Tab-separated table of C-alpha atoms and ligand atoms in Angstrom:
chain	number	residue	atom	x	y	z
A	1	MET	CA	87.914	80.248	164.147
A	2	PHE	CA	85.787	78.415	161.021
A	3	LYS	CA	82.764	80.748	161.918
A	4	GLY	CA	85.108	84.103	161.746
A	5	ARG	CA	86.057	82.583	158.344
A	6	ILE	CA	82.743	81.836	156.983
A	7	GLU	CA	81.634	85.375	158.057
A	8	LYS	CA	84.242	86.864	155.634
A	9	LEU	CA	83.107	84.721	152.919
A	10	ARG	CA	79.428	86.087	153.569
A	11	GLU	CA	80.560	89.465	153.288
A	12	ALA	CA	82.478	88.830	149.858
A	13	MET	CA	79.121	86.859	148.817
A	14	ASN	CA	76.996	89.985	149.644
A	15	GLN	CA	79.438	92.277	147.624
A	16	LYS	CA	79.249	89.691	144.665
A	17	GLY	CA	75.512	89.295	144.903
A	18	LEU	CA	75.844	85.715	145.501
A	19	ASP	CA	73.299	83.855	147.669
A	20	GLY	CA	75.359	80.505	147.614
A	21	VAL	CA	78.668	79.389	147.169
A	22	LEU	CA	79.552	75.709	146.344
A	23	LEU	CA	83.052	74.617	147.346
A	24	LEU	CA	84.931	71.637	145.935
A	25	GLY	CA	88.513	72.039	145.845
A	26	ASP	CA	90.484	70.803	149.198
A	27	PRO	CA	92.133	73.870	150.191
A	28	ASN	CA	89.024	76.370	149.793
A	29	ARG	CA	86.461	73.874	151.313
A	30	ASN	CA	88.818	72.729	154.179
A	31	TYR	CA	90.003	76.102	154.867
A	32	LEU	CA	86.321	77.004	155.722
A	33	SER	CA	85.260	73.792	157.617
A	34	GLY	CA	88.733	72.137	159.304
A	35	PHE	CA	88.207	69.071	157.358
A	36	THR	CA	91.097	67.433	156.393
A	37	GLY	CA	89.708	64.599	153.649
A	38	ASN	CA	88.951	65.301	150.358
A	39	GLU	CA	86.301	64.416	147.432
A	40	SER	CA	83.627	66.233	149.486
A	41	TYR	CA	81.586	69.603	148.932
A	42	SER	CA	80.375	72.620	150.946
A	43	LEU	CA	77.636	74.605	150.174
A	44	ILE	CA	77.387	77.931	152.047
A	45	THR	CA	74.460	80.413	151.876
A	46	LYS	CA	73.427	83.557	153.537
A	47	ASN	CA	72.545	81.856	156.782
A	48	GLN	CA	73.173	78.202	156.487
A	49	ALA	CA	76.221	75.773	155.737
A	50	PHE	CA	75.926	72.413	154.537
A	51	PHE	CA	78.876	69.869	154.308
A	52	ILE	CA	78.127	67.238	151.806
A	53	THR	CA	80.055	63.975	151.357
A	54	ASP	CA	79.753	60.022	150.984
A	55	SER	CA	80.059	57.315	153.240
A	56	ARG	CA	83.814	57.183	153.001
A	57	PHE	CA	83.937	60.516	154.803
A	58	THR	CA	80.728	60.916	156.793
A	59	GLN	CA	82.033	59.939	160.295
A	60	GLN	CA	85.172	61.862	159.768
A	61	ALA	CA	83.160	64.981	158.630
A	62	LYS	CA	81.211	64.700	161.800
A	63	GLN	CA	83.968	64.703	163.957
A	64	GLN	CA	85.964	67.404	162.098
A	65	VAL	CA	83.497	69.988	160.922
A	66	GLU	CA	81.355	72.161	163.335
A	67	ASP	CA	79.063	74.813	162.193
A	68	TYR	CA	77.948	73.108	159.325
A	69	GLU	CA	75.185	70.126	158.794
A	70	VAL	CA	76.879	67.114	157.701
A	71	LEU	CA	75.018	65.681	155.037
A	72	GLU	CA	75.574	62.140	152.975
A	73	TYR	CA	74.457	62.500	149.242
A	74	SER	CA	75.508	58.867	148.395
A	75	LYS	CA	72.369	57.708	150.048
A	76	SER	CA	69.910	59.003	147.859
A	77	GLY	CA	71.791	58.866	144.279
A	78	SER	CA	74.216	61.250	142.612
A	79	PHE	CA	75.740	64.569	144.067
A	80	VAL	CA	74.443	66.686	141.186
A	81	ASP	CA	70.580	65.609	141.752
A	82	PHE	CA	71.235	66.038	145.685
A	83	LEU	CA	72.679	69.488	144.851
A	84	SER	CA	69.745	70.270	142.695
A	85	ASP	CA	67.290	69.402	145.624
A	86	LEU	CA	69.330	71.285	147.981
A	87	VAL	CA	69.636	74.733	145.934
A	88	GLN	CA	65.763	74.418	145.379
A	89	GLU	CA	64.965	74.223	149.225
A	90	THR	CA	67.582	76.885	150.106
A	91	SER	CA	66.386	79.041	147.200
A	92	ILE	CA	69.489	79.967	145.645
A	93	LYS	CA	69.250	81.998	142.382
A	94	ARG	CA	73.169	82.912	142.140
A	95	LEU	CA	75.690	80.223	143.008
A	96	GLY	CA	79.319	81.013	143.179
A	97	PHE	CA	81.630	78.267	142.006
A	98	GLU	CA	85.199	77.912	141.921
A	99	GLU	CA	85.966	78.188	138.039
A	100	ASN	CA	89.661	77.033	138.416
A	101	ILE	CA	88.096	73.637	139.980
A	102	ILE	CA	85.226	72.649	138.178
A	103	THR	CA	86.048	71.127	134.735
A	104	TYR	CA	84.055	72.004	131.650
A	105	SER	CA	82.348	68.948	131.802
A	106	ILE	CA	81.045	69.151	135.234
A	107	TYR	CA	80.102	72.699	134.510
A	108	LYS	CA	77.729	71.404	131.511
A	109	LEU	CA	76.245	68.773	134.017
A	110	TYR	CA	75.418	71.199	136.657
A	111	LYS	CA	74.042	73.595	134.420
A	112	SER	CA	71.869	71.095	132.705
A	113	LYS	CA	70.358	69.678	136.180
A	114	VAL	CA	70.761	72.609	138.590
A	115	ASN	CA	67.931	75.330	138.235
A	116	CYS	CA	70.333	78.264	139.270
A	117	ASP	CA	72.630	80.742	137.827
A	118	PHE	CA	76.187	79.621	138.128
A	119	ILE	CA	78.728	82.732	138.914
A	120	PRO	CA	82.713	82.373	138.687
A	121	MET	CA	83.807	83.448	142.012
A	122	HIS	CA	87.159	84.951	140.749
A	123	GLY	CA	89.068	83.747	143.839
A	124	ILE	CA	86.956	84.927	146.772
A	125	VAL	CA	87.990	82.412	149.142
A	126	GLU	CA	91.508	82.586	148.017
A	127	LYS	CA	91.495	86.173	148.687
A	128	ILE	CA	90.462	85.711	152.215
A	129	ARG	CA	93.242	82.814	152.574
A	130	ILE	CA	96.069	85.494	151.407
A	131	ILE	CA	96.283	86.660	155.205
A	132	LYS	CA	96.988	84.173	157.630
A	133	ASP	CA	95.609	84.203	161.344
A	134	ASP	CA	97.614	83.221	164.317
A	135	GLU	CA	96.781	79.384	164.076
A	136	GLU	CA	97.814	79.206	160.534
A	137	LEU	CA	101.104	80.977	161.051
A	138	LYS	CA	101.950	78.392	164.004
A	139	LEU	CA	101.263	75.440	161.501
A	140	ILE	CA	103.395	77.188	158.647
A	141	LYS	CA	106.380	77.787	161.404
A	142	SER	CA	106.076	74.213	162.306
A	143	ALA	CA	106.446	73.143	158.778
A	144	ALA	CA	109.397	75.158	158.106
A	145	GLU	CA	110.959	73.693	161.290
A	146	ILE	CA	110.759	70.326	160.200
A	147	ALA	CA	112.185	71.712	156.649
A	148	ASP	CA	115.185	73.268	158.639
A	149	LYS	CA	115.818	69.974	160.658
A	150	ALA	CA	116.073	67.923	157.339
A	151	PHE	CA	118.271	70.257	155.855
A	152	ALA	CA	120.603	70.044	158.744
A	153	HIS	CA	120.488	66.316	158.656
A	154	MET	CA	121.280	66.455	154.753
A	155	ILE	CA	124.279	68.195	155.347
A	156	ASP	CA	125.729	65.441	157.039
A	157	TYR	CA	124.143	62.818	154.947
A	158	ILE	CA	125.274	63.738	151.475
A	159	LYS	CA	128.278	62.470	150.193
A	160	PRO	CA	129.728	62.992	146.339
A	161	GLY	CA	128.768	59.563	144.691
A	162	MET	CA	125.210	59.649	145.649
A	163	THR	CA	122.375	59.887	143.293
A	164	GLU	CA	119.933	62.740	143.282
A	165	ILE	CA	117.189	60.331	143.904
A	166	GLN	CA	118.999	58.957	147.023
A	167	ILE	CA	119.308	62.321	148.357
A	168	GLY	CA	115.713	63.266	147.631
A	169	LEU	CA	114.316	59.930	149.243
A	170	GLU	CA	116.356	60.532	152.299
A	171	LEU	CA	114.689	64.226	152.621
A	172	GLU	CA	111.241	62.977	152.314
A	173	PHE	CA	111.877	60.194	154.744
A	174	TYR	CA	113.432	62.426	157.332
A	175	MET	CA	110.752	65.128	157.356
A	176	LYS	CA	108.069	62.407	157.353
A	177	LYS	CA	109.695	61.022	160.166
A	178	LEU	CA	109.535	64.251	162.108
A	179	GLY	CA	105.764	64.462	161.771
A	180	ALA	CA	105.199	65.883	157.850
A	181	SER	CA	102.262	64.229	156.548
A	182	ASP	CA	103.703	64.745	152.915
A	183	LEU	CA	105.876	66.789	150.893
A	184	SER	CA	104.519	70.093	149.701
A	185	PHE	CA	105.638	69.242	146.183
A	186	PRO	CA	107.881	66.657	144.602
A	187	SER	CA	111.562	67.734	146.049
A	188	ILE	CA	113.849	69.580	143.462
A	189	VAL	CA	117.175	67.772	143.811
A	190	ALA	CA	119.322	69.200	140.783
A	191	SER	CA	123.056	68.742	140.460
A	192	GLY	CA	125.820	69.902	137.987
A	193	VAL	CA	124.393	70.930	134.601
A	194	ARG	CA	120.907	70.000	136.021
A	195	SER	CA	120.972	72.675	138.568
A	196	SER	CA	120.612	75.075	135.561
A	197	LEU	CA	116.758	73.678	135.566
A	198	PRO	CA	115.035	75.910	138.217
A	199	HIS	CA	112.553	73.188	138.603
A	200	GLY	CA	114.587	69.953	138.256
A	201	GLU	CA	113.445	66.909	140.008
A	202	ALA	CA	115.556	64.383	141.246
A	203	THR	CA	117.240	61.942	138.514
A	204	ASN	CA	119.523	59.090	138.852
A	205	LYS	CA	122.453	61.605	138.013
A	206	VAL	CA	125.388	60.934	140.413
A	207	VAL	CA	126.410	63.963	142.408
A	208	ASN	CA	130.204	64.855	141.899
A	209	ARG	CA	132.661	67.238	143.062
A	210	GLY	CA	132.833	70.723	141.563
A	211	GLU	CA	129.048	70.894	141.053
A	212	PHE	CA	126.242	72.721	142.664
A	213	LEU	CA	123.713	70.803	144.244
A	214	THR	CA	120.206	72.523	144.505
A	215	LEU	CA	117.724	71.515	147.322
A	216	ASP	CA	114.310	73.117	146.478
A	217	PHE	CA	111.934	71.462	149.158
A	218	GLY	CA	109.104	71.697	151.640
A	219	CYS	CA	106.500	69.775	153.564
A	220	ILE	CA	103.092	69.641	154.697
A	221	TYR	CA	102.182	69.870	158.429
A	222	ARG	CA	98.707	69.534	159.209
A	223	GLU	CA	97.401	70.884	155.934
A	224	TYR	CA	100.187	73.770	155.917
A	225	CYS	CA	103.206	73.947	153.509
A	226	SER	CA	106.664	74.949	153.773
A	227	ASP	CA	109.258	76.102	150.861
A	228	MET	CA	112.848	76.652	151.136
A	229	THR	CA	115.788	76.483	148.902
A	230	ARG	CA	119.520	75.910	149.386
A	231	THR	CA	122.354	75.206	147.196
A	232	LEU	CA	125.244	73.343	148.337
A	233	VAL	CA	128.707	72.922	146.570
A	234	ILE	CA	130.035	69.519	146.413
A	235	GLY	CA	133.731	69.556	146.796
A	236	LYS	CA	135.392	72.891	145.735
A	237	PRO	CA	133.785	75.730	143.825
A	238	SER	CA	135.299	77.111	140.790
A	239	ASP	CA	135.749	81.119	140.781
A	240	LYS	CA	132.361	81.556	138.538
A	241	MET	CA	130.408	79.427	140.899
A	242	VAL	CA	131.620	81.500	144.052
A	243	GLU	CA	130.839	84.614	141.890
A	244	MET	CA	127.230	83.234	141.260
A	245	TYR	CA	126.672	82.285	144.570
A	246	SER	CA	127.436	85.680	146.351
A	247	ILE	CA	125.211	87.494	143.882
A	248	VAL	CA	122.517	85.391	144.428
A	249	LEU	CA	123.050	85.517	148.266
A	250	GLU	CA	123.382	89.370	148.116
A	251	ALA	CA	120.029	89.719	146.166
A	252	GLN	CA	118.196	87.598	148.383
A	253	LYS	CA	119.473	89.463	151.539
A	254	LEU	CA	118.612	92.669	150.028
A	255	ALA	CA	115.358	91.921	148.676
A	256	LEU	CA	114.397	90.370	152.294
A	257	LYS	CA	114.532	93.819	153.669
A	258	GLU	CA	111.957	95.063	151.427
A	259	TYR	CA	109.155	92.927	152.611
A	260	LYS	CA	107.150	95.390	154.425
A	261	PRO	CA	103.356	96.148	154.601
A	262	GLY	CA	102.520	98.840	152.101
A	263	VAL	CA	105.323	97.837	149.556
A	264	PRO	CA	104.203	96.912	146.291
A	265	ALA	CA	105.321	93.163	145.414
A	266	MET	CA	106.789	94.465	142.161
A	267	GLU	CA	109.250	96.884	143.990
A	268	VAL	CA	110.490	93.794	146.227
A	269	ASP	CA	111.005	91.881	143.006
A	270	ALA	CA	112.741	94.885	141.273
A	271	VAL	CA	115.429	94.994	144.172
A	272	ALA	CA	116.736	91.420	143.655
A	273	ARG	CA	116.290	91.465	139.776
A	274	ASN	CA	118.225	94.740	139.306
A	275	TYR	CA	121.052	93.768	141.623
A	276	ILE	CA	121.605	90.519	139.391
A	277	SER	CA	121.206	92.404	136.298
A	278	ASN	CA	123.748	95.061	137.396
A	279	ARG	CA	126.189	92.249	137.948
A	280	GLY	CA	125.753	91.060	134.328
A	281	TYR	CA	123.362	87.874	135.172
A	282	GLY	CA	119.850	89.494	134.310
A	283	GLU	CA	119.203	86.982	131.358
A	284	TYR	CA	119.659	83.979	133.852
A	285	PHE	CA	117.072	84.922	136.388
A	286	GLY	CA	113.732	84.446	134.629
A	287	HIS	CA	111.156	83.587	137.272
A	288	SER	CA	109.361	85.741	139.770
A	289	LEU	CA	111.239	86.430	143.112
A	290	GLY	CA	108.576	84.884	145.110
A	291	HIS	CA	105.007	83.707	145.892
A	292	GLY	CA	102.590	83.168	148.550
A	293	VAL	CA	102.363	80.090	150.605
A	294	GLY	CA	99.873	78.391	152.655
A	295	ARG	CA	97.630	75.283	152.281
A	296	GLU	CA	99.050	75.585	148.614
A	297	ILE	CA	102.674	75.571	147.733
A	298	HIS	CA	101.738	78.410	145.232
A	299	GLU	CA	99.276	80.814	146.291
A	300	SER	CA	98.778	84.629	145.918
A	301	PRO	CA	100.417	87.192	146.006
A	302	VAL	CA	103.064	86.540	143.477
A	303	ILE	CA	106.108	88.633	143.961
A	304	GLY	CA	107.121	89.356	140.616
A	305	TYR	CA	107.638	92.547	138.379
A	306	ARG	CA	104.111	92.610	137.070
A	307	ASN	CA	102.294	92.729	140.513
A	308	LYS	CA	101.372	96.135	141.627
A	309	SER	CA	99.493	95.049	144.825
A	310	LYS	CA	100.982	95.856	148.123
A	311	LEU	CA	102.350	93.481	150.799
A	312	VAL	CA	99.874	93.255	153.839
A	313	GLU	CA	101.003	92.183	157.404
A	314	ASN	CA	100.570	88.366	157.947
A	315	MET	CA	101.056	87.431	154.082
A	316	VAL	CA	103.424	84.257	153.973
A	317	VAL	CA	105.853	84.542	150.947
A	318	THR	CA	109.228	83.243	149.662
A	319	ASP	CA	112.122	85.269	148.875
A	320	GLU	CA	113.993	83.086	146.208
A	321	PRO	CA	116.394	84.686	143.547
A	322	GLY	CA	118.425	82.420	141.305
A	323	ILE	CA	120.783	82.433	138.614
A	324	TYR	CA	120.484	79.540	135.941
A	325	ILE	CA	123.109	79.225	133.126
A	326	PRO	CA	122.190	76.363	130.453
A	327	ASP	CA	125.007	73.864	129.963
A	328	PHE	CA	126.685	75.037	133.112
A	329	GLY	CA	124.611	75.037	136.096
A	330	GLY	CA	122.808	77.425	138.753
A	331	LEU	CA	121.687	78.161	141.978
A	332	ARG	CA	118.744	79.465	144.111
A	333	ILE	CA	118.587	80.549	147.857
A	334	GLU	CA	114.986	80.835	149.231
A	335	ASP	CA	113.593	81.686	152.522
A	336	LEU	CA	110.010	81.442	153.608
A	337	LEU	CA	108.922	84.516	155.686
A	338	VAL	CA	105.923	86.334	157.307
A	339	VAL	CA	105.325	89.901	156.393
A	340	THR	CA	105.112	91.696	159.806
A	341	LYS	CA	104.850	95.472	160.807
A	342	ASP	CA	108.701	95.440	161.408
A	343	GLY	CA	109.561	93.756	158.026
A	344	GLY	CA	109.909	90.183	156.879
A	345	LYS	CA	110.093	87.638	159.525
A	346	VAL	CA	112.027	84.757	158.325
A	347	LEU	CA	110.877	81.267	159.078
A	348	SER	CA	113.668	79.366	157.270
A	349	LYS	CA	116.274	79.396	159.789
A	350	SER	CA	119.104	77.130	157.979
A	351	PRO	CA	122.272	78.955	156.993
A	352	LYS	CA	122.558	80.688	153.778
A	353	GLU	CA	126.167	81.119	153.516
A	354	MET	CA	127.909	78.933	150.870
A	355	ILE	CA	128.503	75.130	152.254
A	356	CYS	CA	131.008	72.847	150.680
A	357	ILE	CA	130.494	69.255	151.143
A	358	GLY	CA	133.116	66.433	150.426
B	1	MN	MN1	108.995	78.619	146.248
């Protein structure tokens, strides 16, 4: 599996005229090696692959990383000196680096000590990661199943009078009990007027009857993220809340039908956006319809009105329209799905119809 991924990288390196690639960021380095730790490096050349770490991770790397020569730099001094020697030994002239990961100060340090050209990679590994293989799809599906089970538990657990933090903690605890290693991002638990904040993290606010309660959450299962949003009603909804909910739900379902290979991302976004606009709420839906999900919670592609690129089979993306009215409240409904030949295959199985609690 990792050999195949490395071969794809080498093809891309060839096209960009790179004779080496240095990877520091956890998602890219681990995607290409099977390592699950952090603070390590990999250097991939046209015909060799080195995994470079320090004594904290050497054993783990030797167990997890196949197809690489595992090296420990800390014995001989600093990483940059080690890199300098290795670049010389392997005759690398044009070394690709992750320009969105390496800071300016590290860039200056490398430039001053390592004798080669540093070439920004412009997301070549991310472009490979955009299409998920069977193993990745399995892991993302497992992460989504944990989120679904947690949501079912939360429907029973949540009562009026609880705080958002209390609800967020239970959600986290429950997903970790089910095997999640972490949250894919700090859970959004936003109730009442706070539900108009698309990314409102949990606070001490008490959840009251007559309010929306938006839960946007996901977990990491063996390095892969899930993501879903459901909005509950605490007590009874007002007519306005019922109207808003039904518009978002319909927009979400209509867009879901468009997630097919060959359809430009912007056209999928437009289906939900136009529906919401035509019902008079366009100004209250500010964010993109969705995004890619994988090792990172936000990956390519953006499902947004500016993205002309077309969907491809085995992309994993979200469908998450919302309406947010300042000083009133808002809601979002989000599914995680795989683009397949037959359209979007939804991984989030939790019910989407309005659920009223208490
Ligand atoms: Mn999302």
